Amino acid sequence: MFQGQRGWFCGSVGQDLRQFWMAEGGTVSDWRAADFLFSSDASHPDTLRIYHSLDYIEDNATVFHAYYLSAVANAEIKNSVALGHFILPPASLQKEIRRKIGGFIWEQDQHFQTEKNEEV
Amino acid sequence: AADSCTKILKYRCSGCISVGNPLNSRNFSKLLRACPYQCDRHKVIVEAEDRYKSELRKSFICNKKILLTPCRRQQLSSKSAIPGEINEHI
Ligand SMILES: [Zn+2]
């Protein structure tokens, strides 16, 4: 499914999701060269570097939650999962966005959230 | 009510359309921005990110100015150090 696509992974992303990406034909690259930017934690320094980049400011770098990959892995039809539902906004905006839209898709499956369940 | 709304919007909001769409981190923001039928969720996210980006843009410009100032000064002083240069150009 990810044949020929280059992905960048924040240090916050689990090894199993990287392996899934590669098993589906994706390669791993430098963030500047990557087609897909995946993170599991918007406040991780790796991801912060992207939010502070010119690419991000100029709308050329959207960070997606790596939960997208597990949603794809678990979907009956792999390409039926909407990538757009997995935007990962900067951590400082999440509280406000959550208040307005009532939570992110990647938060809804609580059992999947590793480690950081007790976030406010 | 919100559910039926998202169902209708689901087929119009670019951010929510996935199948057969070569979306990635590079084109997503622009695609979403260009979409006239953004759903509520995407509208909220785009607005919040826009504010964040414009704040950053401001601080970027500030940083650039600070960086540029000594360069300009150097340029000016090197120009004035070469006598006759300005006259030649006139
Ligand atoms: Zn949408």
mmCIF file of C-alpha atoms and ligand atoms in Angstrom:
data_model
loop_
_atom_site.group_PDB
_atom_site.id
_atom_site.type_symbol
_atom_site.label_atom_id
_atom_site.label_comp_id
_atom_site.label_asym_id
_atom_site.label_seq_id
_atom_site.Cartn_x
_atom_site.Cartn_y
_atom_site.Cartn_z
ATOM 1 C CA MET A 1 0.000 0.000 0.000
ATOM 2 C CA PHE A 2 2.882 2.404 0.666
ATOM 3 C CA GLN A 3 5.030 1.270 -2.232
ATOM 4 C CA GLY A 4 7.441 4.012 -3.288
ATOM 5 C CA GLN A 5 6.478 6.325 -0.405
ATOM 6 C CA ARG A 6 9.045 7.825 1.931
ATOM 7 C CA GLY A 7 8.107 8.169 5.556
ATOM 8 C CA TRP A 8 9.683 9.999 8.447
ATOM 9 C CA PHE A 9 9.078 8.788 11.983
ATOM 10 C CA CYS A 10 9.354 10.813 15.149
ATOM 11 C CA GLY A 11 11.174 9.060 17.982
ATOM 12 C CA SER A 12 7.796 8.795 19.693
ATOM 13 C CA VAL A 13 6.505 6.284 17.149
ATOM 14 C CA GLY A 14 6.638 2.637 18.123
ATOM 15 C CA GLN A 15 8.781 0.151 16.258
ATOM 16 C CA ASP A 16 5.776 -1.981 15.317
ATOM 17 C CA LEU A 17 4.242 0.848 13.292
ATOM 18 C CA ARG A 18 7.523 1.531 11.472
ATOM 19 C CA GLN A 19 7.731 -2.141 10.658
ATOM 20 C CA PHE A 20 4.195 -2.119 9.316
ATOM 21 C CA TRP A 21 5.092 0.851 7.113
ATOM 22 C CA MET A 22 8.053 -1.005 5.671
ATOM 23 C CA ALA A 23 6.145 -4.254 5.336
ATOM 24 C CA GLU A 24 3.663 -2.336 3.178
ATOM 25 C CA GLY A 25 6.452 -1.162 0.885
ATOM 26 C CA GLY A 26 7.281 2.210 2.460
ATOM 27 C CA THR A 27 10.822 3.409 3.031
ATOM 28 C CA VAL A 28 12.149 5.498 5.899
ATOM 29 C CA SER A 29 13.843 8.806 5.155
ATOM 30 C CA ASP A 30 15.022 12.146 6.451
ATOM 31 C CA TRP A 31 12.107 14.429 7.313
ATOM 32 C CA ARG A 32 12.923 16.899 4.557
ATOM 33 C CA ALA A 33 12.718 14.198 1.898
ATOM 34 C CA ALA A 34 9.733 12.370 3.346
ATOM 35 C CA ASP A 35 6.289 12.246 1.762
ATOM 36 C CA PHE A 36 4.693 11.324 5.083
ATOM 37 C CA LEU A 37 5.505 12.678 8.523
ATOM 38 C CA PHE A 38 4.399 10.469 11.394
ATOM 39 C CA SER A 39 4.469 11.189 15.089
ATOM 40 C CA SER A 40 2.775 9.843 18.180
ATOM 41 C CA ASP A 41 3.596 12.815 20.364
ATOM 42 C CA ALA A 42 3.249 16.439 19.285
ATOM 43 C CA SER A 43 5.521 17.641 22.067
ATOM 44 C CA HIS A 44 8.406 15.314 21.217
ATOM 45 C CA PRO A 45 11.505 17.346 20.178
ATOM 46 C CA ASP A 46 11.666 15.583 16.782
ATOM 47 C CA THR A 47 8.142 16.691 15.982
ATOM 48 C CA LEU A 48 8.608 20.171 17.425
ATOM 49 C CA ARG A 49 11.418 20.690 14.945
ATOM 50 C CA ILE A 50 8.894 20.216 12.154
ATOM 51 C CA TYR A 51 6.354 22.599 13.674
ATOM 52 C CA HIS A 52 9.104 25.202 13.822
ATOM 53 C CA SER A 53 10.240 24.686 10.260
ATOM 54 C CA LEU A 54 9.587 26.876 7.260
ATOM 55 C CA ASP A 55 8.018 23.876 5.538
ATOM 56 C CA TYR A 56 5.347 23.758 8.192
ATOM 57 C CA ILE A 57 4.715 27.501 8.159
ATOM 58 C CA GLU A 58 4.318 27.424 4.401
ATOM 59 C CA ASP A 59 1.780 24.578 4.486
ATOM 60 C CA ASN A 60 4.215 22.042 3.081
ATOM 61 C CA ALA A 61 4.418 19.748 6.068
ATOM 62 C CA THR A 62 1.436 18.213 7.781
ATOM 63 C CA VAL A 63 2.212 15.887 10.666
ATOM 64 C CA PHE A 64 -0.037 12.860 10.956
ATOM 65 C CA HIS A 65 -0.577 10.734 14.003
ATOM 66 C CA ALA A 66 1.083 7.349 13.562
ATOM 67 C CA TYR A 67 -2.167 5.852 14.746
ATOM 68 C CA TYR A 68 -3.179 6.162 11.108
ATOM 69 C CA LEU A 69 -0.895 3.226 10.373
ATOM 70 C CA SER A 70 -2.530 1.020 12.943
ATOM 71 C CA ALA A 71 -5.955 2.062 11.654
ATOM 72 C CA VAL A 72 -4.805 0.984 8.192
ATOM 73 C CA ALA A 73 -3.420 -2.245 9.592
ATOM 74 C CA ASN A 74 -6.742 -3.023 11.237
ATOM 75 C CA ALA A 75 -8.990 -1.920 8.389
ATOM 76 C CA GLU A 76 -10.811 -4.412 6.212
ATOM 77 C CA ILE A 77 -9.992 -2.373 3.153
ATOM 78 C CA LYS A 78 -6.607 -0.792 3.684
ATOM 79 C CA ASN A 79 -7.054 2.309 1.570
ATOM 80 C CA SER A 80 -10.445 3.124 3.046
ATOM 81 C CA VAL A 81 -8.903 4.926 6.005
ATOM 82 C CA ALA A 82 -9.013 8.709 5.652
ATOM 83 C CA LEU A 83 -5.544 10.083 6.249
ATOM 84 C CA GLY A 84 -7.080 13.501 6.861
ATOM 85 C CA HIS A 85 -8.623 12.357 10.119
ATOM 86 C CA PHE A 86 -5.217 11.861 11.628
ATOM 87 C CA ILE A 87 -3.763 15.370 11.533
ATOM 88 C CA LEU A 88 -1.592 15.909 14.572
ATOM 89 C CA PRO A 89 -1.619 19.618 15.474
ATOM 90 C CA PRO A 90 0.987 21.218 17.760
ATOM 91 C CA ALA A 91 0.457 20.296 21.401
ATOM 92 C CA SER A 92 -0.324 23.864 22.415
ATOM 93 C CA LEU A 93 -3.378 23.873 20.132
ATOM 94 C CA GLN A 94 -4.794 20.512 21.054
ATOM 95 C CA LYS A 95 -6.682 21.579 24.126
ATOM 96 C CA GLU A 96 -8.553 24.277 22.274
ATOM 97 C CA ILE A 97 -9.297 22.060 19.290
ATOM 98 C CA ARG A 98 -10.477 19.281 21.574
ATOM 99 C CA ARG A 99 -12.870 21.672 23.273
ATOM 100 C CA LYS A 100 -14.396 22.625 19.940
ATOM 101 C CA ILE A 101 -14.585 19.277 18.204
ATOM 102 C CA GLY A 102 -14.751 16.969 21.181
ATOM 103 C CA GLY A 103 -11.615 14.921 20.752
ATOM 104 C CA PHE A 104 -9.358 13.564 18.063
ATOM 105 C CA ILE A 105 -9.928 10.339 16.197
ATOM 106 C CA TRP A 106 -6.575 9.075 17.388
ATOM 107 C CA GLU A 107 -7.688 9.482 20.986
ATOM 108 C CA GLN A 108 -10.893 7.546 20.635
ATOM 109 C CA ASP A 109 -9.420 4.087 20.868
ATOM 110 C CA GLN A 110 -7.994 4.495 24.306
ATOM 111 C CA HIS A 111 -6.597 1.002 24.478
ATOM 112 C CA PHE A 112 -4.325 1.856 21.645
ATOM 113 C CA GLN A 113 -2.797 4.888 23.294
ATOM 114 C CA THR A 114 0.444 3.689 24.723
ATOM 115 C CA GLU A 115 1.881 5.110 27.912
ATOM 116 C CA LYS A 116 0.391 8.600 27.919
ATOM 117 C CA ASN A 117 -3.182 7.950 28.985
ATOM 118 C CA GLU A 118 -3.218 10.300 31.917
ATOM 119 C CA GLU A 119 -2.880 13.460 29.838
ATOM 120 C CA VAL A 120 -5.261 16.223 31.016
ATOM 121 C CA ALA B 1 -27.766 15.627 14.261
ATOM 122 C CA ALA B 2 -24.025 16.009 14.189
ATOM 123 C CA ASP B 3 -23.802 12.529 12.735
ATOM 124 C CA SER B 4 -25.981 13.138 9.712
ATOM 125 C CA CYS B 5 -24.098 16.365 9.170
ATOM 126 C CA THR B 6 -20.746 14.675 9.025
ATOM 127 C CA LYS B 7 -22.231 12.068 6.716
ATOM 128 C CA ILE B 8 -23.183 14.703 4.179
ATOM 129 C CA LEU B 9 -19.970 16.631 4.633
ATOM 130 C CA LYS B 10 -17.939 13.466 4.506
ATOM 131 C CA TYR B 11 -18.283 13.384 0.775
ATOM 132 C CA ARG B 12 -17.382 16.995 0.263
ATOM 133 C CA CYS B 13 -14.607 17.922 2.655
ATOM 134 C CA SER B 14 -11.274 17.255 0.969
ATOM 135 C CA GLY B 15 -9.772 16.378 4.321
ATOM 136 C CA CYS B 16 -12.280 13.592 4.745
ATOM 137 C CA ILE B 17 -12.006 12.091 1.265
ATOM 138 C CA SER B 18 -9.376 9.428 1.145
ATOM 139 C CA VAL B 19 -9.876 6.709 -1.417
ATOM 140 C CA GLY B 20 -7.941 7.142 -4.623
ATOM 141 C CA ASN B 21 -6.504 10.406 -3.404
ATOM 142 C CA PRO B 22 -2.725 10.660 -3.316
ATOM 143 C CA LEU B 23 -2.661 12.563 -0.067
ATOM 144 C CA ASN B 24 0.504 13.042 1.920
ATOM 145 C CA SER B 25 2.175 15.418 4.352
ATOM 146 C CA ARG B 26 3.318 17.684 1.546
ATOM 147 C CA ASN B 27 0.051 18.404 -0.193
ATOM 148 C CA PHE B 28 -2.482 17.974 2.558
ATOM 149 C CA SER B 29 -2.539 21.485 4.032
ATOM 150 C CA LYS B 30 -2.896 23.128 0.637
ATOM 151 C CA LEU B 31 -5.594 20.730 -0.439
ATOM 152 C CA LEU B 32 -7.551 21.307 2.727
ATOM 153 C CA ARG B 33 -7.121 25.053 2.467
ATOM 154 C CA ALA B 34 -8.433 25.045 -1.080
ATOM 155 C CA CYS B 35 -11.524 23.062 -0.099
ATOM 156 C CA PRO B 36 -14.694 25.171 0.046
ATOM 157 C CA TYR B 37 -16.572 22.465 1.953
ATOM 158 C CA GLN B 38 -14.388 21.969 4.981
ATOM 159 C CA CYS B 39 -16.167 20.022 7.686
ATOM 160 C CA ASP B 40 -16.337 21.488 11.185
ATOM 161 C CA ARG B 41 -13.491 19.379 12.469
ATOM 162 C CA HIS B 42 -11.126 20.367 9.709
ATOM 163 C CA LYS B 43 -12.179 23.992 9.846
ATOM 164 C CA VAL B 44 -11.313 24.167 13.530
ATOM 165 C CA ILE B 45 -7.942 22.494 12.999
ATOM 166 C CA VAL B 46 -7.038 24.684 10.025
ATOM 167 C CA GLU B 47 -7.949 27.848 11.933
ATOM 168 C CA ALA B 48 -5.918 26.859 14.963
ATOM 169 C CA GLU B 49 -2.908 25.866 12.888
ATOM 170 C CA ASP B 50 -3.166 29.091 10.897
ATOM 171 C CA ARG B 51 -2.902 31.141 14.047
ATOM 172 C CA TYR B 52 0.080 29.099 15.176
ATOM 173 C CA LYS B 53 1.752 29.539 11.803
ATOM 174 C CA SER B 54 1.237 33.278 11.688
ATOM 175 C CA GLU B 55 2.747 33.632 15.159
ATOM 176 C CA LEU B 56 5.757 31.650 13.985
ATOM 177 C CA ARG B 57 6.010 33.670 10.810
ATOM 178 C CA LYS B 58 6.221 36.834 12.882
ATOM 179 C CA SER B 59 9.003 35.462 15.025
ATOM 180 C CA PHE B 60 10.788 34.226 11.894
ATOM 181 C CA ILE B 61 10.756 37.712 10.416
ATOM 182 C CA CYS B 62 12.074 39.153 13.675
ATOM 183 C CA ASN B 63 14.916 36.657 13.722
ATOM 184 C CA LYS B 64 15.802 37.447 10.136
ATOM 185 C CA LYS B 65 16.011 41.144 10.870
ATOM 186 C CA ILE B 66 18.353 40.530 13.759
ATOM 187 C CA LEU B 67 20.497 38.324 11.550
ATOM 188 C CA LEU B 68 20.545 40.745 8.656
ATOM 189 C CA THR B 69 21.528 43.860 10.548
ATOM 190 C CA PRO B 70 25.227 43.069 11.057
ATOM 191 C CA CYS B 71 25.512 41.899 7.441
ATOM 192 C CA ARG B 72 24.188 45.167 6.100
ATOM 193 C CA ARG B 73 26.514 47.086 8.315
ATOM 194 C CA GLN B 74 29.431 45.084 7.017
ATOM 195 C CA GLN B 75 28.365 45.692 3.434
ATOM 196 C CA LEU B 76 28.070 49.403 4.027
ATOM 197 C CA SER B 77 31.431 49.664 5.700
ATOM 198 C CA SER B 78 33.136 47.658 2.950
ATOM 199 C CA LYS B 79 31.603 49.918 0.339
ATOM 200 C CA SER B 80 32.791 53.039 1.986
ATOM 201 C CA ALA B 81 36.195 51.440 2.338
ATOM 202 C CA ILE B 82 36.624 51.405 -1.428
ATOM 203 C CA PRO B 83 36.983 55.017 -2.489
ATOM 204 C CA GLY B 84 35.484 56.015 -5.796
ATOM 205 C CA GLU B 85 33.281 52.985 -6.089
ATOM 206 C CA ILE B 86 30.071 54.891 -5.661
ATOM 207 C CA ASN B 87 31.140 57.538 -8.155
ATOM 208 C CA GLU B 88 31.929 54.933 -10.791
ATOM 209 C CA HIS B 89 28.369 53.715 -10.734
ATOM 210 C CA ILE B 90 26.867 57.125 -11.296
HETATM 211 ZN ZN ZN C 1 -13.180 17.099 6.917
#
